[in-house]
GROMACS .gro file of C-alpha atoms in nm:
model
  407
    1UNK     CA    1   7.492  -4.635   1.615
    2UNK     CA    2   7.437  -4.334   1.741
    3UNK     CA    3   7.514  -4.125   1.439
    4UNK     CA    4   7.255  -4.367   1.267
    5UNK     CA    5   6.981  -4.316   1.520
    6UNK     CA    6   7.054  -3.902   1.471
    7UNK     CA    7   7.022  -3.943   1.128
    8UNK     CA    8   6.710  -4.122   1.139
    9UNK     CA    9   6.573  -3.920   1.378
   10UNK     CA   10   6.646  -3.604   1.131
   11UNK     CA   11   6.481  -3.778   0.850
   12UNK     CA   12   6.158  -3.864   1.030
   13UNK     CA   13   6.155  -3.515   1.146
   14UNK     CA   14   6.221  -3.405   0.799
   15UNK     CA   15   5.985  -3.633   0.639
   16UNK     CA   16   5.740  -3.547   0.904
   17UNK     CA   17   5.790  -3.165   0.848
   18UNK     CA   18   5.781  -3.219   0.469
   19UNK     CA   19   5.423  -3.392   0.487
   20UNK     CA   20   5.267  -3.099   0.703
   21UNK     CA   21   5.407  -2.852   0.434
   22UNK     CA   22   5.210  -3.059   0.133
   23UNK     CA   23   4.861  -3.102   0.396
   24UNK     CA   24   4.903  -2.749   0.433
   25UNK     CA   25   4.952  -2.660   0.143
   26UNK     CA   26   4.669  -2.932   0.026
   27UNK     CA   27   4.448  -2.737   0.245
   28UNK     CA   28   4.507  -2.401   0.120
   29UNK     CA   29   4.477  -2.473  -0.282
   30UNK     CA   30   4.135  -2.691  -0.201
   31UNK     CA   31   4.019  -2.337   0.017
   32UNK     CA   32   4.157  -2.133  -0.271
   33UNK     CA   33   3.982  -2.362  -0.521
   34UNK     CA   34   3.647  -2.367  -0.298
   35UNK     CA   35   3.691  -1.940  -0.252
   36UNK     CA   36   3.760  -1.897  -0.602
   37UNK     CA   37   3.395  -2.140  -0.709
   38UNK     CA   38   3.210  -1.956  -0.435
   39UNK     CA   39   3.341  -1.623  -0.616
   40UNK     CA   40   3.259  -1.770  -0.947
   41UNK     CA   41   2.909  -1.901  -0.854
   42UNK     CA   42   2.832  -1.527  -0.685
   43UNK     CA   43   2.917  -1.353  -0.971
   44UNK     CA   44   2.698  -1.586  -1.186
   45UNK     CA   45   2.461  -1.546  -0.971
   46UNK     CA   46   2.478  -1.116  -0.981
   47UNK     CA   47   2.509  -1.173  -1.359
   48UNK     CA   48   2.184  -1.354  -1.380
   49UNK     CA   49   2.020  -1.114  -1.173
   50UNK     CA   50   2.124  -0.846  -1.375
   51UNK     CA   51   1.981  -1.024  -1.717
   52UNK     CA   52   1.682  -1.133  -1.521
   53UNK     CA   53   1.621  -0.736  -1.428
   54UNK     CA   54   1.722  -0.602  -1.808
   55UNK     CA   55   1.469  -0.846  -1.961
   56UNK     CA   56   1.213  -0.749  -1.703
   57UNK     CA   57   1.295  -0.348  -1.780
   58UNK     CA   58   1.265  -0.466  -2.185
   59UNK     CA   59   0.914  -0.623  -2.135
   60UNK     CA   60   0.785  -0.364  -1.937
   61UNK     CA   61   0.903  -0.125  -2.189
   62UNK     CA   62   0.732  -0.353  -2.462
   63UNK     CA   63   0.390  -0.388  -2.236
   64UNK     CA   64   0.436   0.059  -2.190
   65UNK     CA   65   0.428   0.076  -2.573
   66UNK     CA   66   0.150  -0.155  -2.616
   67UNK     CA   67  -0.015   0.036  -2.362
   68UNK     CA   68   0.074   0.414  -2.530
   69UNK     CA   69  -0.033   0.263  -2.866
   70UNK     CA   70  -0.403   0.164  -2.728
   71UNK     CA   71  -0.389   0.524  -2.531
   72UNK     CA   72  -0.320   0.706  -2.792
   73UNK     CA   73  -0.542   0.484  -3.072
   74UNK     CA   74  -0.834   0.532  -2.765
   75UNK     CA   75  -0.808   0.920  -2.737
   76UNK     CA   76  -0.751   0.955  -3.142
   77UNK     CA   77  -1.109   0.781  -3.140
   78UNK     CA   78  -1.203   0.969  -2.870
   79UNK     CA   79  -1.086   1.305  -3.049
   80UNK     CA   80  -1.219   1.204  -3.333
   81UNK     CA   81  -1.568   1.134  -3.191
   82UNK     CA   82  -1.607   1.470  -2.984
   83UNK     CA   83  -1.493   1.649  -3.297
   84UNK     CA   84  -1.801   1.538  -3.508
   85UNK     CA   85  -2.024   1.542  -3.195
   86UNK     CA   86  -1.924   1.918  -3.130
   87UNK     CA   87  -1.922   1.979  -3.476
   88UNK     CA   88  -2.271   1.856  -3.539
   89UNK     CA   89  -2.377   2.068  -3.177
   90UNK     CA   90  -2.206   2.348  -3.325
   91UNK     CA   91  -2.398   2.331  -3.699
   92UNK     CA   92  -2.730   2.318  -3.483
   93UNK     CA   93  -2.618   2.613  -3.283
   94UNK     CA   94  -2.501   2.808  -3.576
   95UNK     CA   95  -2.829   2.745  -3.698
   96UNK     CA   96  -3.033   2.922  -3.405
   97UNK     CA   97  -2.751   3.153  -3.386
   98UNK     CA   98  -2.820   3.286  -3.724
   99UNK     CA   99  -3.189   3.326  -3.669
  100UNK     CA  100  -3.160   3.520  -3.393
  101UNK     CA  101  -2.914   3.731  -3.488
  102UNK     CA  102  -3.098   3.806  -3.828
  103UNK     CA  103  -3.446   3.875  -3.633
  104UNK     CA  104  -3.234   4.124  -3.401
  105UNK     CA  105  -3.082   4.288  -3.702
  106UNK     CA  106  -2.702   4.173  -3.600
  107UNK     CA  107  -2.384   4.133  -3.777
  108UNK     CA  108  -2.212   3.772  -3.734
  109UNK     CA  109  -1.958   3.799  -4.021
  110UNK     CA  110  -1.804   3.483  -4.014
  111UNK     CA  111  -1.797   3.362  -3.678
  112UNK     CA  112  -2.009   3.070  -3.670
  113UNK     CA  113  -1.741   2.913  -3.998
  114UNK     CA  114  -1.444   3.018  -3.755
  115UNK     CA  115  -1.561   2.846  -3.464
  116UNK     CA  116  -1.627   2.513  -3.672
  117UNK     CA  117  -1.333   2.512  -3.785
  118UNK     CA  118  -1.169   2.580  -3.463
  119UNK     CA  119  -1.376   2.359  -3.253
  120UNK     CA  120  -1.220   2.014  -3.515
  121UNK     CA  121  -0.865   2.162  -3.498
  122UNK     CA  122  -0.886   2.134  -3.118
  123UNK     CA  123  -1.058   1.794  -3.066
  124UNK     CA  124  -0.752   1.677  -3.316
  125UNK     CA  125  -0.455   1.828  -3.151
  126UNK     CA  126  -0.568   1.953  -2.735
  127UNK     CA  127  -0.860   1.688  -2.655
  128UNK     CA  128  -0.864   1.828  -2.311
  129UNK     CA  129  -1.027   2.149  -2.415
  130UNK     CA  130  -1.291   1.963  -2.522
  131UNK     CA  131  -1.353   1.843  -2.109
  132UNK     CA  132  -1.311   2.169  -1.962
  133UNK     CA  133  -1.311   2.521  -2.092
  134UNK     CA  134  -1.219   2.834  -1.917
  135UNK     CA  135  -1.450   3.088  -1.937
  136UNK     CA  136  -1.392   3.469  -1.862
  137UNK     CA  137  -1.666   3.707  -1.815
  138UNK     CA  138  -1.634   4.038  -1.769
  139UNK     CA  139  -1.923   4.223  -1.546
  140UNK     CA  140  -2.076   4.562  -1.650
  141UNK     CA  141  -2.237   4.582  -1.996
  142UNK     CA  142  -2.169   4.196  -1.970
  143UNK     CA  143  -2.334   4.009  -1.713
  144UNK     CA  144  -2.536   4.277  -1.633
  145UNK     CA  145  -2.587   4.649  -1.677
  146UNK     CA  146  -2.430   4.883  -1.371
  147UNK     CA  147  -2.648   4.903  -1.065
  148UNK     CA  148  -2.901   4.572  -1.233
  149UNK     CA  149  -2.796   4.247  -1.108
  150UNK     CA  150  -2.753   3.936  -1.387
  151UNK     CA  151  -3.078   3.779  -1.450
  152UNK     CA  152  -3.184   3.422  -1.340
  153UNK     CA  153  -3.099   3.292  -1.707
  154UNK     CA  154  -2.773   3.409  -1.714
  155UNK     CA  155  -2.680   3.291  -1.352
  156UNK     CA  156  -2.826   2.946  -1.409
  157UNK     CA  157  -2.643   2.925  -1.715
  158UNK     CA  158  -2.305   2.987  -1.542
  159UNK     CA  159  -2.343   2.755  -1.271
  160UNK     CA  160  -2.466   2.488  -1.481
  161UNK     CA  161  -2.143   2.540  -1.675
  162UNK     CA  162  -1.939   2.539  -1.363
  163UNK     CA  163  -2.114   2.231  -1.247
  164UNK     CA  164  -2.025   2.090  -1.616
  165UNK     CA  165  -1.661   2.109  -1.493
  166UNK     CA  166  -1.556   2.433  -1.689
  167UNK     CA  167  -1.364   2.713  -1.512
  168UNK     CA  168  -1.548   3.067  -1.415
  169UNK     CA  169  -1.330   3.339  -1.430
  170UNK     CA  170  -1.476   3.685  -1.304
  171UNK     CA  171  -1.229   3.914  -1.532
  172UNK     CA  172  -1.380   4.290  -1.465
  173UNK     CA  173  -1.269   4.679  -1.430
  174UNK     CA  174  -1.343   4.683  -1.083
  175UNK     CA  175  -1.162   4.655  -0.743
  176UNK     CA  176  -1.227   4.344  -0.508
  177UNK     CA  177  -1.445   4.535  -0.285
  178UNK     CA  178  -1.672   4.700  -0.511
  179UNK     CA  179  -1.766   4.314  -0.704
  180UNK     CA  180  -2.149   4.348  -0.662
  181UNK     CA  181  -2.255   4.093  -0.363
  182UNK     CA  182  -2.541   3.924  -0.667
  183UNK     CA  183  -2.207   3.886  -0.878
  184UNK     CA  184  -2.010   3.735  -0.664
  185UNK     CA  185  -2.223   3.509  -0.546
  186UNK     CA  186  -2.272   3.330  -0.875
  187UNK     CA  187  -1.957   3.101  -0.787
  188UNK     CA  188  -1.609   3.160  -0.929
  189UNK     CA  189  -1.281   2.980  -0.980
  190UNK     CA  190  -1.055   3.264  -1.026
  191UNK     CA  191  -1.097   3.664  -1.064
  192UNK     CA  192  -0.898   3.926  -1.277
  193UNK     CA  193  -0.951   4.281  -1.100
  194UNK     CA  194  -0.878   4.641  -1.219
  195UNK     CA  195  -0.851   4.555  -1.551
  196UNK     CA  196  -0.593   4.300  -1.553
  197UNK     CA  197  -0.390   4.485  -1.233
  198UNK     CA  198  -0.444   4.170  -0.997
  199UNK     CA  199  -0.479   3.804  -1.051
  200UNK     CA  200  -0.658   3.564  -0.800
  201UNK     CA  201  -0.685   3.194  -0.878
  202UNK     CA  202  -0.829   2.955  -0.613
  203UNK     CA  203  -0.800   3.205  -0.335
  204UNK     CA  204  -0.455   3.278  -0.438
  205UNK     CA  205  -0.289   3.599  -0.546
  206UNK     CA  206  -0.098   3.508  -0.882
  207UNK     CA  207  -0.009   3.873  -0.911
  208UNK     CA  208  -0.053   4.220  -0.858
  209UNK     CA  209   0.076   4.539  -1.045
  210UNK     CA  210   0.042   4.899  -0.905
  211UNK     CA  211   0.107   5.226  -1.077
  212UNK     CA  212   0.410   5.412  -0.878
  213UNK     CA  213   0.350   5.711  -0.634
  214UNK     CA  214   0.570   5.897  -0.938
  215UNK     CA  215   0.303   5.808  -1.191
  216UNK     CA  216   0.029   5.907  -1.015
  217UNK     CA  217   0.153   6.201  -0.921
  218UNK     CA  218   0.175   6.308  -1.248
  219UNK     CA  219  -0.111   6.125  -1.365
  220UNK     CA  220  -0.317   6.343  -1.139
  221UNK     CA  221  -0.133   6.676  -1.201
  222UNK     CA  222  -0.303   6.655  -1.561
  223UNK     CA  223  -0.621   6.571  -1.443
  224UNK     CA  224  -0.661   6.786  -1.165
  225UNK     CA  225  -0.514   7.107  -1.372
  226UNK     CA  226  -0.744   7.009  -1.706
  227UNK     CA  227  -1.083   7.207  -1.624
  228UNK     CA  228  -1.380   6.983  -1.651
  229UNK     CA  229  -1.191   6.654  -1.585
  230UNK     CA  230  -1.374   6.432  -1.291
  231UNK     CA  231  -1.187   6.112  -1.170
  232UNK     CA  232  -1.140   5.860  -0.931
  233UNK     CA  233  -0.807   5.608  -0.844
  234UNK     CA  234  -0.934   5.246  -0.842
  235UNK     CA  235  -0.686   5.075  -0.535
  236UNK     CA  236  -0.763   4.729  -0.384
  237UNK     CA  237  -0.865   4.949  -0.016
  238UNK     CA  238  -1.145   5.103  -0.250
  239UNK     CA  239  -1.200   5.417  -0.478
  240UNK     CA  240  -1.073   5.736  -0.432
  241UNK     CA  241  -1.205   6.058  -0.635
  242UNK     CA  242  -1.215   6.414  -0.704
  243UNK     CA  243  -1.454   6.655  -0.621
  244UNK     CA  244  -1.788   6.591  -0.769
  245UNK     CA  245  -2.008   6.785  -0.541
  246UNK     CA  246  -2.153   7.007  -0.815
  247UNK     CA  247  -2.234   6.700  -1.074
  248UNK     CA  248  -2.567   6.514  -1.062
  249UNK     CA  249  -2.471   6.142  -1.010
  250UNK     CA  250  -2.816   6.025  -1.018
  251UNK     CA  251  -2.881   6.153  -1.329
  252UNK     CA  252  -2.550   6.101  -1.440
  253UNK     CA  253  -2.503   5.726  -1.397
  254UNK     CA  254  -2.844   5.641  -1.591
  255UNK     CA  255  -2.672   5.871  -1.858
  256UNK     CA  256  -2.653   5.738  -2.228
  257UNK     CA  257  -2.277   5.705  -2.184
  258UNK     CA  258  -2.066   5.404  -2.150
  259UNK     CA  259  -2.067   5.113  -1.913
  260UNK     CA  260  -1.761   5.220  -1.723
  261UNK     CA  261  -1.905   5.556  -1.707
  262UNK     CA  262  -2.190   5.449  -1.547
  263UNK     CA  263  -1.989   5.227  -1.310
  264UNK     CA  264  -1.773   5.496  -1.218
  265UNK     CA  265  -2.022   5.756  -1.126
  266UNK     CA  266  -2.230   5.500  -0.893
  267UNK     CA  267  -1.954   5.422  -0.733
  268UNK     CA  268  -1.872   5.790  -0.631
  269UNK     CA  269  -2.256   5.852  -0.524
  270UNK     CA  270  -2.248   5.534  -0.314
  271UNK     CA  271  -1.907   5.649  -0.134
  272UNK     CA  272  -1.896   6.033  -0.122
  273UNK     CA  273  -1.668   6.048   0.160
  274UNK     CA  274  -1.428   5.884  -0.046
  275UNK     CA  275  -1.228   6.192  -0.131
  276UNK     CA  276  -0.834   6.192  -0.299
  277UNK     CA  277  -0.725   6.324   0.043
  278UNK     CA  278  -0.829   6.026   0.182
  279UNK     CA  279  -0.626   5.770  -0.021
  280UNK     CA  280  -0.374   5.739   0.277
  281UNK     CA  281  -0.087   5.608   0.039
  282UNK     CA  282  -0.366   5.314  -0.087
  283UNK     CA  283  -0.160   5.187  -0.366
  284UNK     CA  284  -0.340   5.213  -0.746
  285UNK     CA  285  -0.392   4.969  -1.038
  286UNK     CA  286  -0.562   5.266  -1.240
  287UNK     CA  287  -0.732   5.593  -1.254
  288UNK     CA  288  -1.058   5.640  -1.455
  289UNK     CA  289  -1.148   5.966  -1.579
  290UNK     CA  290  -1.447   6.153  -1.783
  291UNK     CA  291  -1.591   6.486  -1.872
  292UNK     CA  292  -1.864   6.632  -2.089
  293UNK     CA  293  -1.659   6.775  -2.336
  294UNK     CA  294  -1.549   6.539  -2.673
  295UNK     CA  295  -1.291   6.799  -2.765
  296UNK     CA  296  -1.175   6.826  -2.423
  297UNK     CA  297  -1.109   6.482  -2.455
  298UNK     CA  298  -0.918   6.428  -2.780
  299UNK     CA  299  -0.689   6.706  -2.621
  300UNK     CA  300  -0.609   6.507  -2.289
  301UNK     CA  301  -0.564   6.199  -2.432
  302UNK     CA  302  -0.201   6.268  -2.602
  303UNK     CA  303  -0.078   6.427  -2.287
  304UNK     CA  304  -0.170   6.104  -2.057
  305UNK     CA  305  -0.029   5.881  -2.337
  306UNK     CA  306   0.347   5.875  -2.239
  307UNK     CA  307   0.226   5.808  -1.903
  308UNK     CA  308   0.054   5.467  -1.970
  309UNK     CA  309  -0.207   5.270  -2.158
  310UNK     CA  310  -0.483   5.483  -2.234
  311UNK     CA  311  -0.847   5.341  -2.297
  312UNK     CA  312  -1.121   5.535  -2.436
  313UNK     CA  313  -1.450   5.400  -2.418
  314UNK     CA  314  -1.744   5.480  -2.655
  315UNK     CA  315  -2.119   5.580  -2.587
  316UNK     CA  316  -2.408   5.341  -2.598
  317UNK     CA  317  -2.615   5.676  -2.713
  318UNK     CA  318  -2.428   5.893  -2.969
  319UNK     CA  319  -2.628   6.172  -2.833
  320UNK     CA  320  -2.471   6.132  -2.476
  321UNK     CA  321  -2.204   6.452  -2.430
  322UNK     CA  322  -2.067   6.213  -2.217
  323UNK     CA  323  -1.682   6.091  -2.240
  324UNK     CA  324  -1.506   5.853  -2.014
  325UNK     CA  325  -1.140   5.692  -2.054
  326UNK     CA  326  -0.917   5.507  -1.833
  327UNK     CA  327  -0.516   5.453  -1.796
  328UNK     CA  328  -0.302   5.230  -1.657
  329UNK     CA  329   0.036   5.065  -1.646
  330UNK     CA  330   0.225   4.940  -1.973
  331UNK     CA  331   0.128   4.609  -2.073
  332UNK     CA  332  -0.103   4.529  -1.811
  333UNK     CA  333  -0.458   4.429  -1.939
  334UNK     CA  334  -0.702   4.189  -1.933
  335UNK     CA  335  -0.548   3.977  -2.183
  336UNK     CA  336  -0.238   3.899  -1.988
  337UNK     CA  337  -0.416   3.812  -1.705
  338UNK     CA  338  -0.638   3.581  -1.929
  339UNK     CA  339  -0.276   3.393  -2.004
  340UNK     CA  340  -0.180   3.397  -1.679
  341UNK     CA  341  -0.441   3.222  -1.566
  342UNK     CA  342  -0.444   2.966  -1.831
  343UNK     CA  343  -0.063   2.884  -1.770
  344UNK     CA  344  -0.134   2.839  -1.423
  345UNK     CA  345  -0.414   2.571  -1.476
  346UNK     CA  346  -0.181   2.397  -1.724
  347UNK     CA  347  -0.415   2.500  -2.006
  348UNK     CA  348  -0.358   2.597  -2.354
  349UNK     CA  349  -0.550   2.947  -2.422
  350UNK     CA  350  -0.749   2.755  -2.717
  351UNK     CA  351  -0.925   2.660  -2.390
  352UNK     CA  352  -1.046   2.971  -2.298
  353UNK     CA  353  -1.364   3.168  -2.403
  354UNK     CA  354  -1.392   3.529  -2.252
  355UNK     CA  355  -1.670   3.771  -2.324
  356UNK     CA  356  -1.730   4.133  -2.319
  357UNK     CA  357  -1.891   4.463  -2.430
  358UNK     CA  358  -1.568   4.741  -2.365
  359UNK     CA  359  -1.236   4.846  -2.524
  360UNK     CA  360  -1.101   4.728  -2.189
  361UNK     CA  361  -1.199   4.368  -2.251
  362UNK     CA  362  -1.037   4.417  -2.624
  363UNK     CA  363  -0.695   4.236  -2.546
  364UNK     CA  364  -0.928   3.969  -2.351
  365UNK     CA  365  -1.141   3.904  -2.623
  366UNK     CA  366  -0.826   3.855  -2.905
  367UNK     CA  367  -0.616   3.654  -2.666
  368UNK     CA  368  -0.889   3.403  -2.581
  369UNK     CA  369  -0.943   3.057  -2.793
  370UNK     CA  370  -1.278   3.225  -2.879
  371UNK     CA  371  -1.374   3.619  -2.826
  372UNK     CA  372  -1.705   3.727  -2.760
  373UNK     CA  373  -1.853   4.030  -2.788
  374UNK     CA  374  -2.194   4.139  -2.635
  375UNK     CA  375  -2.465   4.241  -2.883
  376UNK     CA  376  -2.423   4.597  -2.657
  377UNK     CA  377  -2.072   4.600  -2.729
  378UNK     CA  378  -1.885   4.922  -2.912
  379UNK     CA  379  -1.837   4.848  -3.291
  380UNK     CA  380  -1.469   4.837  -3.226
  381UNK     CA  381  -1.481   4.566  -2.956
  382UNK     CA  382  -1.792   4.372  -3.215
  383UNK     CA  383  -1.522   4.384  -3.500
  384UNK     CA  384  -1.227   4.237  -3.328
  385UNK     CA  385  -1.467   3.964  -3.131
  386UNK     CA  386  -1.479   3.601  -3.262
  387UNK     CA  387  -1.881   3.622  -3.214
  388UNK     CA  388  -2.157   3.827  -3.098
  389UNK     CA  389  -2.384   3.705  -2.892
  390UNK     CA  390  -2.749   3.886  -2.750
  391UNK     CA  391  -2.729   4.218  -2.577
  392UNK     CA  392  -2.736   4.212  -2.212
  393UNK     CA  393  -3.055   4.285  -2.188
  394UNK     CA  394  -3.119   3.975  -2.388
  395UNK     CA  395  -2.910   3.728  -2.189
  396UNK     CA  396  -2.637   3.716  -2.440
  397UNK     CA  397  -2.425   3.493  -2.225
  398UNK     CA  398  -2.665   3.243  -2.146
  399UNK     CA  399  -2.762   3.199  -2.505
  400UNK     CA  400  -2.426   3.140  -2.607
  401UNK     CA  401  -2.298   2.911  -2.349
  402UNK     CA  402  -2.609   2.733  -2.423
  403UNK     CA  403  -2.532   2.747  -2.769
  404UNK     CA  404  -2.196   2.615  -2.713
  405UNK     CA  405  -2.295   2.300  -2.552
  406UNK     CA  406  -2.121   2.412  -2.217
  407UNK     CA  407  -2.438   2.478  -1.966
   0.00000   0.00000   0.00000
């Protein structure tokens, strides 16, 4: 009986042991079974979230297209409308252009067809040109003579184009401190000094190029030892120059000769203290020379060559004895500095427009979208110019940004 009871007892036990094994494990396949549908239903879930987003990325992509398309249909219109309207500005200008040139006994050669044809290849390709141009104008024999400051025409032109949206760029031979106080207060967007040796944009210095004590050393040692030879180093702290106590400045700097002449010698009679000795280590973007000898001059020139970029600039009056030249570092001109500038603005240089009278504005004038010489200009600078405009006298750069549509 007992033995029974002990067996029974083993079996319920058993039995009892058995059936919380199966509800466990009941309970642990229907929380498998509920972990794996929760792990189902969250990846389904991801999955549709990640379809939802492509097809979202895929419409937007469609509506971006749409949207280029119209852009780009709008500013081919666009293009294509400020192309005949600057075309048909330009045919009217050409027109005026021609008379005046003809009554004032001046050579266009081809300009006004080159521009034309320039003006529809931009509107077609850089449409932003045709919203804002960049304008470079050098100052003596330019804007206005040495010592004269730019007449009311040619100052209300330039602010009118300024106030049109279009870039001034002051791009002249001179130092900082000697920019005449009338010039500079015309309004500018950016300057090129010394001839291309510094570059300011928005009150910021985008470069600056010296010549090396070496150089000038040496540069000087031919000066001073050629007899005859006057000349001054142009440094941003000023002008420094040789002895000129036994020239006539007065007379000198209303002399036939060149505009840079002319600028030079003022500048020495309006700072005669400014002597070489006083340089003080000044550092210098270039040294201008002259004398009253043309042979004299051929002769010097070949010895300054392997020392830098010469510049020779001709007379206004062939009957001036008068000679002046310029030289400076390798590669640095106004030209560069033109690209500089434009590259900085994010501009294409078939934006820019630069005018001036000087071999020194010569790499200006031939990098620039359009070059334009001054009806005072030397032959040489007129023949590799895009245009020429009026003499300075005549407000030459007034007339022609009026003629371009741009004031």
């Amino acid at each position: 009986m007992e033995r029974t009871a002990d067996i029974s007892k083993i079996s319920i036990e058993g039995t009892a042991d058995r059936t919380v094994d199966r509800t466990a494990d009941r309970t642990a396949e229907r929380e498998a079974e509920r972990e794996a549908d929760r792990t189902a239903e969250r990846e389904a879930d991801r999955t549709a979230e990640r379809e939802a987003d492509r097809e979202a990325e895929r419409t937007a992509d469609r509506t971006d297209n749409r949207e280029a398309d119209r852009e780009a249909d709008g500013i081919k219109a666009e293009a294509a409308g400020m192309a005949a309207s600057q075309a048909a500005r330009e045919e009217t200008g050409m027109a005026a252009d021609k008379a005046a040139r003809e009554e004032m006994g001046m050579a266009v050669c081809e300009a006004a067809d080159k521009l034309v044809e320039g003006t529809v290849s931009e509107a077609a390709g850089e449409t932003a040109c045709n919203e804002r141009k960049i304008l470079f104008f050098d100052i003596d024999g330019t804007l206005s003579m040495p010592g004269n400051p730019p007449s009311e025409a040619v100052v209300y032109a330039m602010r009118s184009a300024r106030k049109n949206g279009h870039l001034l760029i002051l791009s002249t031979g001179r130092a900082a401190e000697s920019i005449p106080p009338e010039v500079g207060a015309i309004g500018f967007d950016g300057y090129i000094y010394s001839a291309g040796g510094r570059t300011v944009m928005g009150g910021r210095e985008l470069s600056s190029f010296t010549m090396s004590d070496e150089k000038v050393e040496q540069i000087v040692e031919v000066l001073d030892g050629t007899e005859g030879i006057f000349f001054t180093l142009e440094c941003a702290g000023g002008s420094f120059h040789s002895d000129v106590s036994r020239l006539n400045l007065d007379e000198l700097g209303s002399d036939g000769g060149s505009t840079e002449l002319r600028r030079v010698v003022q500048n020495m009679a309006r700072n005669p203290e400014k002597l070489l000795a006083n340089r003080r280590g000044n550092p210098v973007f270039k040294i201008s020379y002259f004398c009253f000898d043309k042979k004299r001059m051929d002769e010097l020139e070949p010895r300054l060559a392997p020392l830098g970029k010469v510049v020779r600039f001709g007379n206004m009056l062939s009957e001036s004895s008068a000679c002046a030249g310029e030289i400076s570092e390798y590669g640095i001109d106004k030209g560069r500095a033109l690209k500089e500038i434009c590259r900085y603005c994010g501009a294409d240089v078939s934006c820019s427009i630069a005018f001036g009278d000087s071999m020194n504005d010569a790499e200006m004038l031939l990098a620039a979208g359009i070059g334009v010489a001054m009806g005072n200009a030397e032959p040489g600078v007129k023949e590799l110019a895009d245009r020429v405009c009026e003499s300075v006298d005549d407000d030459g750069v007034a007339r022609e940004l009026e003629r371009m549509g741009l004031c």
